[in-house]
mmCIF file of C-alpha atoms in Angstrom:
data_model
loop_
_atom_site.group_PDB
_atom_site.id
_atom_site.type_symbol
_atom_site.label_atom_id
_atom_site.label_comp_id
_atom_site.label_asym_id
_atom_site.label_seq_id
_atom_site.Cartn_x
_atom_site.Cartn_y
_atom_site.Cartn_z
ATOM 1 C CA MET Y 1 76.666 131.692 34.295
ATOM 2 C CA ASP Y 2 78.514 135.085 33.027
ATOM 3 C CA SER Y 3 82.209 135.013 34.812
ATOM 4 C CA PRO Y 4 83.960 133.173 37.576
ATOM 5 C CA THR Y 5 82.776 136.090 40.168
ATOM 6 C CA THR Y 6 79.043 135.851 39.452
ATOM 7 C CA PRO Y 7 77.854 134.246 42.683
ATOM 8 C CA THR Y 8 76.740 130.468 42.620
ATOM 9 C CA PRO Y 9 72.816 129.775 42.508
ATOM 10 C CA PRO Y 10 71.302 126.858 44.530
ATOM 11 C CA LEU Y 11 70.556 123.822 43.185
ATOM 12 C CA THR Y 12 67.115 124.369 44.192
ATOM 13 C CA SER Y 13 66.655 127.282 41.239
ATOM 14 C CA PHE Y 14 67.229 125.082 38.286
ATOM 15 C CA ARG Y 15 64.216 123.662 36.540
ATOM 16 C CA VAL Y 16 66.122 121.716 33.584
ATOM 17 C CA LEU Y 17 69.138 119.372 33.969
ATOM 18 C CA ALA Y 18 70.542 118.866 30.462
ATOM 19 C CA PHE Y 19 73.026 115.335 30.397
ATOM 20 C CA ASP Y 20 75.866 114.353 28.098
ATOM 21 C CA ILE Y 21 75.008 110.905 27.729
ATOM 22 C CA TYR Y 22 78.098 108.856 26.787
ATOM 23 C CA GLY Y 23 80.890 109.114 29.321
ATOM 24 C CA THR Y 24 78.494 110.679 32.015
ATOM 25 C CA LEU Y 25 75.525 108.111 31.991
ATOM 26 C CA ILE Y 26 76.926 105.687 29.986
ATOM 27 C CA ASP Y 27 80.451 103.525 30.738
ATOM 28 C CA GLU Y 28 81.596 104.196 27.192
ATOM 29 C CA PRO Y 29 85.434 103.298 28.577
ATOM 30 C CA THR Y 30 84.656 100.109 29.180
ATOM 31 C CA ALA Y 31 83.002 99.370 26.088
ATOM 32 C CA LEU Y 32 85.736 100.897 24.284
ATOM 33 C CA ARG Y 33 88.343 98.304 26.245
ATOM 34 C CA THR Y 34 85.990 95.378 25.075
ATOM 35 C CA GLN Y 35 86.225 96.753 21.447
ATOM 36 C CA LEU Y 36 90.043 97.215 21.430
ATOM 37 C CA ALA Y 37 90.615 93.900 22.672
ATOM 38 C CA PRO Y 38 90.730 91.928 19.350
ATOM 39 C CA LEU Y 39 92.797 94.632 17.902
ATOM 40 C CA LEU Y 40 95.485 94.559 20.474
ATOM 41 C CA ALA Y 41 95.508 90.887 20.491
ATOM 42 C CA ARG Y 42 96.270 90.902 16.577
ATOM 43 C CA ARG Y 43 99.070 93.625 16.995
ATOM 44 C CA PRO Y 44 102.342 91.888 15.716
ATOM 45 C CA PRO Y 45 104.911 91.832 18.243
ATOM 46 C CA SER Y 46 107.397 93.837 16.127
ATOM 47 C CA ALA Y 47 105.252 96.838 16.741
ATOM 48 C CA GLY Y 48 106.044 96.508 20.481
ATOM 49 C CA PRO Y 49 104.034 96.727 23.533
ATOM 50 C CA PRO Y 50 100.717 98.205 23.083
ATOM 51 C CA PRO Y 51 99.919 101.472 24.741
ATOM 52 C CA PRO Y 52 98.154 101.762 28.036
ATOM 53 C CA PHE Y 53 94.547 101.802 28.113
ATOM 54 C CA PRO Y 54 94.350 106.170 29.444
ATOM 55 C CA THR Y 55 96.333 106.335 26.387
ATOM 56 C CA LEU Y 56 94.251 104.442 23.920
ATOM 57 C CA LEU Y 57 91.528 106.493 25.474
ATOM 58 C CA ALA Y 58 92.399 109.351 24.902
ATOM 59 C CA THR Y 59 93.511 108.930 21.279
ATOM 60 C CA PHE Y 60 90.186 107.283 20.825
ATOM 61 C CA ASN Y 61 88.685 110.886 22.264
ATOM 62 C CA ALA Y 62 90.774 112.782 19.950
ATOM 63 C CA LEU Y 63 90.296 110.813 17.097
ATOM 64 C CA GLU Y 64 86.557 110.988 17.215
ATOM 65 C CA HIS Y 65 86.672 114.589 18.029
ATOM 66 C CA ALA Y 66 88.678 115.240 14.901
ATOM 67 C CA VAL Y 67 86.229 113.444 12.555
ATOM 68 C CA CYS Y 68 82.993 114.919 13.973
ATOM 69 C CA ALA Y 69 84.739 118.251 13.286
ATOM 70 C CA ALA Y 70 85.765 117.380 10.041
ATOM 71 C CA THR Y 71 82.682 115.860 9.084
ATOM 72 C CA PRO Y 72 79.896 117.040 11.022
ATOM 73 C CA SER Y 73 76.798 115.927 8.974
ATOM 74 C CA LEU Y 74 78.290 112.444 9.071
ATOM 75 C CA PRO Y 75 76.233 110.202 10.594
ATOM 76 C CA LEU Y 76 77.886 108.399 14.068
ATOM 77 C CA PRO Y 77 78.125 104.672 12.930
ATOM 78 C CA ALA Y 78 80.024 106.219 10.004
ATOM 79 C CA VAL Y 79 81.901 108.523 12.234
ATOM 80 C CA MET Y 80 82.781 105.293 14.533
ATOM 81 C CA ARG Y 81 83.533 103.483 11.583
ATOM 82 C CA GLU Y 82 86.349 106.040 10.592
ATOM 83 C CA VAL Y 83 87.607 106.098 14.088
ATOM 84 C CA TYR Y 84 88.191 102.440 13.943
ATOM 85 C CA ALA Y 85 90.060 102.397 11.077
ATOM 86 C CA ARG Y 86 92.412 105.235 12.120
ATOM 87 C CA LEU Y 87 92.874 103.274 15.644
ATOM 88 C CA ALA Y 88 93.624 100.362 13.713
ATOM 89 C CA ALA Y 89 96.291 101.983 11.721
ATOM 90 C CA SER Y 90 97.798 103.502 14.533
ATOM 91 C CA LEU Y 91 98.277 100.056 16.383
ATOM 92 C CA ALA Y 92 99.665 98.618 13.023
ATOM 93 C CA VAL Y 93 96.393 96.425 12.933
ATOM 94 C CA ALA Y 94 94.954 95.624 9.522
ATOM 95 C CA PRO Y 95 90.963 96.434 9.750
ATOM 96 C CA LEU Y 96 88.463 93.873 9.668
ATOM 97 C CA ALA Y 97 85.084 94.541 8.764
ATOM 98 C CA ALA Y 98 83.441 92.391 11.548
ATOM 99 C CA GLU Y 99 85.100 94.712 14.278
ATOM 100 C CA ALA Y 100 84.415 98.004 12.350
ATOM 101 C CA ALA Y 101 80.415 96.971 12.539
ATOM 102 C CA ALA Y 102 81.239 96.246 16.119
ATOM 103 C CA PHE Y 103 82.950 99.566 16.904
ATOM 104 C CA ALA Y 104 79.844 101.552 14.825
ATOM 105 C CA ALA Y 105 77.694 99.973 17.692
ATOM 106 C CA LEU Y 106 80.144 100.769 20.479
ATOM 107 C CA LYS Y 107 77.980 103.696 21.897
ATOM 108 C CA ALA Y 108 74.572 102.080 21.396
ATOM 109 C CA ARG Y 109 75.641 98.698 23.417
ATOM 110 C CA ALA Y 110 77.601 100.162 25.899
ATOM 111 C CA PRO Y 111 76.480 99.644 29.546
ATOM 112 C CA ALA Y 112 75.261 102.056 32.328
ATOM 113 C CA TYR Y 113 77.405 102.976 35.224
ATOM 114 C CA PRO Y 114 76.268 101.276 38.138
ATOM 115 C CA ASP Y 115 75.056 104.516 39.923
ATOM 116 C CA THR Y 116 73.296 106.043 36.787
ATOM 117 C CA VAL Y 117 69.624 104.506 36.917
ATOM 118 C CA ALA Y 118 68.982 105.269 40.455
ATOM 119 C CA ALA Y 119 70.577 108.409 40.686
ATOM 120 C CA MET Y 120 68.596 109.648 37.059
ATOM 121 C CA ARG Y 121 65.128 108.271 38.552
ATOM 122 C CA ALA Y 122 65.833 110.642 41.620
ATOM 123 C CA LEU Y 123 66.777 113.696 40.048
ATOM 124 C CA GLY Y 124 63.791 113.305 37.502
ATOM 125 C CA ARG Y 125 61.685 113.951 40.920
ATOM 126 C CA ARG Y 126 63.246 117.379 40.955
ATOM 127 C CA TYR Y 127 63.948 118.544 37.333
ATOM 128 C CA ARG Y 128 63.143 118.018 33.924
ATOM 129 C CA LEU Y 129 65.529 116.139 32.389
ATOM 130 C CA VAL Y 130 67.018 116.627 28.866
ATOM 131 C CA ALA Y 131 69.727 114.302 27.081
ATOM 132 C CA LEU Y 132 72.205 116.414 24.445
ATOM 133 C CA SER Y 133 74.107 113.989 23.055
ATOM 134 C CA ASN Y 134 76.831 113.194 20.191
ATOM 135 C CA ILE Y 135 74.951 110.414 18.851
ATOM 136 C CA ASP Y 136 72.294 109.422 16.197
ATOM 137 C CA ARG Y 137 68.403 108.741 16.606
ATOM 138 C CA ALA Y 138 68.980 105.190 16.498
ATOM 139 C CA GLY Y 139 71.951 104.721 18.654
ATOM 140 C CA ILE Y 140 70.141 107.071 21.400
ATOM 141 C CA ALA Y 141 67.293 104.613 20.932
ATOM 142 C CA ALA Y 142 68.827 101.581 21.778
ATOM 143 C CA THR Y 143 70.506 102.897 24.940
ATOM 144 C CA LEU Y 144 67.215 104.409 26.306
ATOM 145 C CA GLY Y 145 65.524 100.941 25.594
ATOM 146 C CA GLY Y 146 68.642 99.162 26.802
ATOM 147 C CA ALA Y 147 71.159 100.768 29.337
ATOM 148 C CA LEU Y 148 68.925 103.603 30.658
ATOM 149 C CA ALA Y 149 65.458 101.418 30.612
ATOM 150 C CA GLY Y 150 63.662 103.052 33.595
ATOM 151 C CA VAL Y 151 65.242 106.350 32.893
ATOM 152 C CA ARG Y 152 62.347 109.150 31.518
ATOM 153 C CA PHE Y 153 63.826 112.075 29.493
ATOM 154 C CA ASP Y 154 61.451 114.895 28.923
ATOM 155 C CA ALA Y 155 63.358 115.588 25.626
ATOM 156 C CA VAL Y 156 66.275 114.093 23.472
ATOM 157 C CA LEU Y 157 68.578 116.324 21.357
ATOM 158 C CA THR Y 158 70.880 114.556 18.998
ATOM 159 C CA ALA Y 159 73.741 115.762 17.211
ATOM 160 C CA GLU Y 160 72.103 114.155 14.047
ATOM 161 C CA GLU Y 161 68.725 116.226 14.251
ATOM 162 C CA ILE Y 162 71.007 119.442 15.010
ATOM 163 C CA GLY Y 163 73.422 118.933 12.385
ATOM 164 C CA SER Y 164 76.660 119.409 14.567
ATOM 165 C CA TYR Y 165 78.424 117.555 16.895
ATOM 166 C CA LYS Y 166 79.370 119.020 20.554
ATOM 167 C CA PRO Y 167 81.835 120.865 21.280
ATOM 168 C CA ASP Y 168 80.111 123.061 18.475
ATOM 169 C CA ARG Y 169 78.390 125.714 20.096
ATOM 170 C CA ARG Y 170 75.509 125.431 17.677
ATOM 171 C CA ASN Y 171 74.728 122.350 19.997
ATOM 172 C CA PHE Y 172 74.424 124.217 23.379
ATOM 173 C CA GLU Y 173 72.391 127.120 21.895
ATOM 174 C CA HIS Y 174 69.957 124.528 20.191
ATOM 175 C CA LEU Y 175 69.427 123.484 23.891
ATOM 176 C CA LEU Y 176 68.869 126.575 25.476
ATOM 177 C CA GLY Y 177 66.393 127.406 22.534
ATOM 178 C CA TRP Y 178 64.624 124.196 23.096
ATOM 179 C CA VAL Y 179 64.011 124.452 26.469
ATOM 180 C CA GLY Y 180 63.123 128.088 26.216
ATOM 181 C CA ARG Y 181 60.473 127.036 23.695
ATOM 182 C CA GLU Y 182 59.247 124.031 25.349
ATOM 183 C CA PHE Y 183 59.710 124.447 29.141
ATOM 184 C CA GLY Y 184 59.955 128.136 29.306
ATOM 185 C CA ALA Y 185 63.275 127.651 31.007
ATOM 186 C CA GLY Y 186 65.630 130.732 31.038
ATOM 187 C CA ARG Y 187 69.293 130.397 30.481
ATOM 188 C CA GLY Y 188 70.002 130.553 34.159
ATOM 189 C CA GLU Y 189 67.289 127.939 34.816
ATOM 190 C CA CYS Y 190 69.339 125.222 32.922
ATOM 191 C CA LEU Y 191 72.272 123.146 34.291
ATOM 192 C CA LEU Y 192 74.420 120.873 32.140
ATOM 193 C CA VAL Y 193 75.733 117.902 33.601
ATOM 194 C CA ALA Y 194 78.519 116.106 31.948
ATOM 195 C CA GLN Y 195 81.923 114.522 32.224
ATOM 196 C CA GLY Y 196 83.624 115.800 29.138
ATOM 197 C CA VAL Y 197 85.484 118.983 29.674
ATOM 198 C CA ALA Y 198 86.458 120.132 26.110
ATOM 199 C CA SER Y 199 83.222 118.722 24.516
ATOM 200 C CA ASP Y 200 80.731 120.019 27.244
ATOM 201 C CA HIS Y 201 82.036 122.292 30.176
ATOM 202 C CA VAL Y 202 84.328 124.549 27.675
ATOM 203 C CA PRO Y 203 81.726 125.360 25.119
ATOM 204 C CA ALA Y 204 79.246 125.693 27.973
ATOM 205 C CA ARG Y 205 81.003 128.576 29.494
ATOM 206 C CA GLU Y 206 81.164 130.140 26.029
ATOM 207 C CA VAL Y 207 77.315 130.349 25.941
ATOM 208 C CA GLY Y 208 76.809 131.361 29.328
ATOM 209 C CA LEU Y 209 75.520 127.574 30.213
ATOM 210 C CA TRP Y 210 75.601 126.958 34.022
ATOM 211 C CA SER Y 211 77.461 123.446 34.401
ATOM 212 C CA ALA Y 212 78.373 120.477 36.891
ATOM 213 C CA TRP Y 213 81.379 118.365 36.291
ATOM 214 C CA ILE Y 214 80.827 114.383 36.866
ATOM 215 C CA ALA Y 215 84.559 113.846 37.486
ATOM 216 C CA ARG Y 216 84.603 110.139 36.817
ATOM 217 C CA GLY Y 217 87.755 108.382 37.700
ATOM 218 C CA ARG Y 218 89.797 111.334 38.959
ATOM 219 C CA PRO Y 219 92.060 110.897 42.107
ATOM 220 C CA ALA Y 220 90.688 111.414 45.520
ATOM 221 C CA GLY Y 221 91.610 114.796 46.658
ATOM 222 C CA GLU Y 222 91.444 116.834 43.514
ATOM 223 C CA GLU Y 223 88.823 119.833 44.199
ATOM 224 C CA GLY Y 224 87.603 122.363 41.791
ATOM 225 C CA TRP Y 225 88.858 122.784 38.787
ATOM 226 C CA GLU Y 226 92.100 120.474 39.061
ATOM 227 C CA GLY Y 227 92.168 117.715 36.475
ATOM 228 C CA VAL Y 228 90.890 119.630 33.649
ATOM 229 C CA GLY Y 229 94.201 119.427 31.724
ATOM 230 C CA GLU Y 230 96.426 122.285 30.961
ATOM 231 C CA GLU Y 231 94.524 122.917 27.496
ATOM 232 C CA ASN Y 232 91.191 123.613 29.231
ATOM 233 C CA GLU Y 233 92.679 126.006 32.211
ATOM 234 C CA GLY Y 234 90.757 128.955 32.447
ATOM 235 C CA LYS Y 235 88.103 127.691 29.705
ATOM 236 C CA VAL Y 236 85.797 126.452 31.844
ATOM 237 C CA GLY Y 237 83.546 127.379 34.569
ATOM 238 C CA PHE Y 238 81.677 124.790 36.251
ATOM 239 C CA ARG Y 239 80.413 125.293 40.043
ATOM 240 C CA TRP Y 240 80.183 121.869 41.363
ATOM 241 C CA ARG Y 241 82.071 118.872 40.829
ATOM 242 C CA TRP Y 242 80.932 114.902 42.171
ATOM 243 C CA GLY Y 243 83.007 112.202 41.396
ATOM 244 C CA SER Y 244 79.802 110.281 40.245
ATOM 245 C CA LEU Y 245 76.052 110.720 39.345
ATOM 246 C CA GLY Y 246 75.131 109.036 42.563
ATOM 247 C CA GLU Y 247 77.109 111.555 44.684
ATOM 248 C CA MET Y 248 75.193 114.465 42.773
ATOM 249 C CA ALA Y 249 71.740 113.055 43.524
ATOM 250 C CA ARG Y 250 72.582 112.542 47.140
ATOM 251 C CA GLU Y 251 73.773 116.164 47.570
ATOM 252 C CA VAL Y 252 70.511 117.544 45.231
ATOM 253 C CA GLU Y 253 68.012 115.373 47.652
ATOM 254 C CA GLU Y 254 69.911 117.167 50.899
ATOM 255 C CA VAL Y 255 69.570 120.574 49.289
ATOM 256 C CA PHE Y 256 66.035 120.162 48.576
ATOM 257 C CA ALA Y 257 65.239 118.412 51.879
ATOM 258 C CA GLU Y 258 66.953 121.314 54.136
ATOM 259 C CA GLU Y 259 64.866 123.844 51.648
ATOM 260 C CA GLU Y 260 61.613 122.123 52.372
ATOM 261 C CA GLY Y 261 62.603 122.185 55.988
ATOM 262 C CA ARG Y 262 62.947 125.635 56.251
ATOM 263 C CA GLY Y 263 59.800 126.248 54.371
ATOM 264 C CA ARG Y 264 57.668 124.141 56.987
ATOM 265 C CA GLY Y 265 59.325 125.946 59.427
ATOM 266 C CA GLY Y 266 58.286 129.281 58.361
ATOM 267 C CA GLU Y 267 54.599 127.844 58.149
ATOM 268 C CA GLU Y 268 54.666 126.728 61.449
ATOM 269 C CA GLY Y 269 55.799 129.578 62.956
#
């Protein structure tokens, strides 16, 4: 993806789909809400009412990004323990070892969105599937054997093996180098599919990688780049936007079916 004026390629032109996992395929917000419940229950009345969940989610994301950026070699469970400690402090709650341990495993234990598995199976019939995730090997193994059981990835690329966390450009360059070597796929034949704007779509544009936004939870009626946040305006270049992975899978099937129909028509002619 060279610039916003570059013509958008057809979905049938891609050979590889690269997926962010947590937040795109996995319902991390629901897992976070569950893990925050005991902290909020222990919040002293003198601290006032707790922030609404969207504010807590934004704080969690900001803390995770800050810790990952400051300590890129720190394993994800240790990152999550530090995020927990900072969240507890922000809520005026004393940290507990058991809660810290549960928080460290938050991603690995989080459920998939209801549409994820069926959509990924459908997309896997059309493309090679690659996971590009801010996770460690043990964590992604737990997810693949649990919430994503039945989903087949052709490759799994983790922050642990890359040595940095998204949005570091090295993660995306690693992805492009890997699919080029292993699949013979060029930069223009790989499509990044992600929910995270700053973590995925901003660096995707920086490295010239096509991307699609799975805009889960956004208000109905939004279009294009609406809702990416003022801090990301002018920094994203995704050309497709769907409200769920299921919506994406359905459109992909329609596009492929249409192309195949044209092909059969040409043969008959």
